[in-house]
Amino acid sequence: IAPAAPVRADRIQVQQVLINLIRNACEAAAGRPCRISIRTSRVAGHLETCVCDTGPGIPEDILPDVFESFVTSKADGMGIGLSISRTIVEAHGGLMKAANLTEGGASLCFTLPLWSSNPLSPSG
């Protein structure tokens, strides 16, 4: 976790984003061993949080649209979790991105602007 990287955000909504990302990573493993890692880092005035897993990755045909409503690779999925997550993140001034990892698995990341007590600061 990036030290001293405060953001101004609704903690319950950000918690929901993290729950959605972690749940998706667990479900993607489908009973196989899967390692999930969560990391944060400062990136250009934002805090970036990434949830990475060692599952099968995101099917290439849906990867460009994975944050759209009703897009899912799960037989019993509704395809709204990532769409809701993107809406929450964007409402806080951030962005979401998804990628498959070269070593297998997927990485879903979101950014939130860093909070500053100076309202004229680029991160505030």
Coordinates of C-alpha atoms in Angstrom, one line a residue:
I1 CA 0.0 0.0 0.0
A2 CA 1.4 3.4 -1.0
P3 CA 2.3 5.3 2.2
A4 CA 0.7 8.7 2.9
A5 CA -1.6 8.7 -0.2
P6 CA -4.9 10.2 1.0
V7 CA -7.8 10.4 -1.4
R8 CA -11.2 12.1 -1.0
A9 CA -13.7 9.3 -1.6
D10 CA -16.8 7.6 -0.2
R11 CA -15.2 4.7 1.7
I12 CA -18.3 2.5 1.3
Q13 CA -18.4 3.0 -2.5
V14 CA -14.6 2.3 -2.8
Q15 CA -15.1 -0.8 -0.6
Q16 CA -17.8 -1.9 -3.1
V17 CA -15.3 -1.5 -6.0
L18 CA -12.7 -3.6 -4.2
I19 CA -15.3 -6.3 -3.2
N20 CA -16.4 -6.5 -6.9
L21 CA -12.8 -6.9 -8.1
I22 CA -11.8 -9.4 -5.5
R23 CA -15.0 -11.4 -6.0
N24 CA -14.4 -11.5 -9.8
A25 CA -10.9 -12.7 -9.2
C26 CA -12.0 -15.5 -6.9
E27 CA -14.8 -16.6 -9.3
A28 CA -12.5 -16.6 -12.3
A29 CA -10.4 -19.2 -10.6
A30 CA -13.4 -21.6 -10.7
G31 CA -12.1 -23.9 -8.0
R32 CA -8.5 -23.8 -9.2
P33 CA -5.7 -22.4 -7.0
C34 CA -5.6 -18.6 -7.5
R35 CA -3.4 -16.0 -6.0
I36 CA -4.8 -12.5 -5.6
S37 CA -2.6 -9.5 -5.0
I38 CA -3.7 -5.9 -4.2
R39 CA -1.2 -3.0 -4.6
T40 CA -1.4 0.7 -4.6
S41 CA 1.0 3.3 -6.1
R42 CA 1.1 7.0 -6.8
V43 CA 0.6 7.8 -10.5
A44 CA 0.5 11.4 -11.8
G45 CA -1.5 12.9 -8.9
H46 CA -3.6 9.8 -8.4
L47 CA -3.6 6.8 -6.2
E48 CA -3.8 3.7 -8.4
T49 CA -5.1 0.5 -6.9
C50 CA -4.6 -2.8 -8.8
V51 CA -6.2 -6.2 -8.1
C52 CA -4.3 -8.9 -9.9
D53 CA -4.9 -12.6 -10.0
T54 CA -3.4 -15.8 -11.5
G55 CA -6.7 -17.0 -13.0
P56 CA -7.4 -17.6 -16.6
G57 CA -7.5 -13.9 -17.6
I58 CA -10.3 -12.0 -19.4
P59 CA -11.4 -13.5 -22.7
E60 CA -9.8 -11.3 -25.5
D61 CA -13.2 -10.9 -27.2
I62 CA -14.8 -9.1 -24.2
L63 CA -11.7 -7.3 -22.9
P64 CA -12.3 -4.0 -24.7
D65 CA -15.9 -3.9 -23.4
V66 CA -15.5 -5.5 -20.0
F67 CA -16.7 -2.4 -18.1
E68 CA -19.9 -2.1 -20.2
S69 CA -23.2 -3.2 -18.7
F70 CA -24.2 -6.8 -19.3
V71 CA -20.8 -7.9 -20.6
T72 CA -19.7 -11.1 -18.8
S73 CA -17.8 -14.3 -19.4
K74 CA -19.6 -16.1 -16.6
A75 CA -22.5 -18.5 -17.5
D76 CA -24.5 -17.2 -14.5
G77 CA -23.1 -13.6 -14.4
M78 CA -25.2 -10.5 -14.9
G79 CA -22.4 -8.3 -16.2
I80 CA -23.1 -5.3 -13.9
G81 CA -20.4 -5.5 -11.2
L82 CA -17.6 -4.0 -13.3
S83 CA -20.0 -1.4 -14.9
I84 CA -21.0 -0.3 -11.4
S85 CA -17.4 -0.2 -10.3
R86 CA -16.5 2.0 -13.2
T87 CA -19.4 4.4 -12.5
I88 CA -18.3 4.7 -8.9
V89 CA -14.6 5.3 -9.8
E90 CA -15.5 7.9 -12.5
A91 CA -17.9 9.7 -10.1
H92 CA -14.8 10.2 -7.9
G93 CA -12.7 11.6 -10.7
G94 CA -10.8 8.4 -11.5
L95 CA -10.5 5.8 -14.3
M96 CA -10.6 2.0 -14.5
K97 CA -8.6 -0.3 -16.8
A98 CA -8.3 -4.0 -17.3
A99 CA -5.5 -6.1 -18.9
N100 CA -4.5 -9.6 -19.1
L101 CA -1.1 -10.4 -17.6
T102 CA 1.6 -12.0 -19.8
E103 CA 2.3 -14.6 -17.1
G104 CA -1.4 -15.4 -16.9
G105 CA -4.3 -13.9 -15.0
A106 CA -5.7 -10.4 -15.1
S107 CA -5.1 -7.0 -13.7
L108 CA -7.9 -4.6 -12.9
C109 CA -6.8 -1.2 -11.8
F110 CA -8.5 2.1 -10.8
T111 CA -7.3 5.5 -10.0
L112 CA -8.6 8.1 -7.5
P113 CA -7.3 11.6 -7.3
L114 CA -5.0 12.3 -4.4
W115 CA -6.4 14.7 -1.8
S116 CA -4.7 17.9 -1.0
S117 CA -5.6 20.6 1.5
N118 CA -4.6 23.1 -1.2
P119 CA -7.7 23.5 -3.5
L120 CA -5.5 25.0 -6.2
S121 CA -3.2 22.0 -6.2
P122 CA -3.4 19.7 -9.3
S123 CA -4.1 16.7 -6.9
G124 CA -6.7 18.5 -4.8

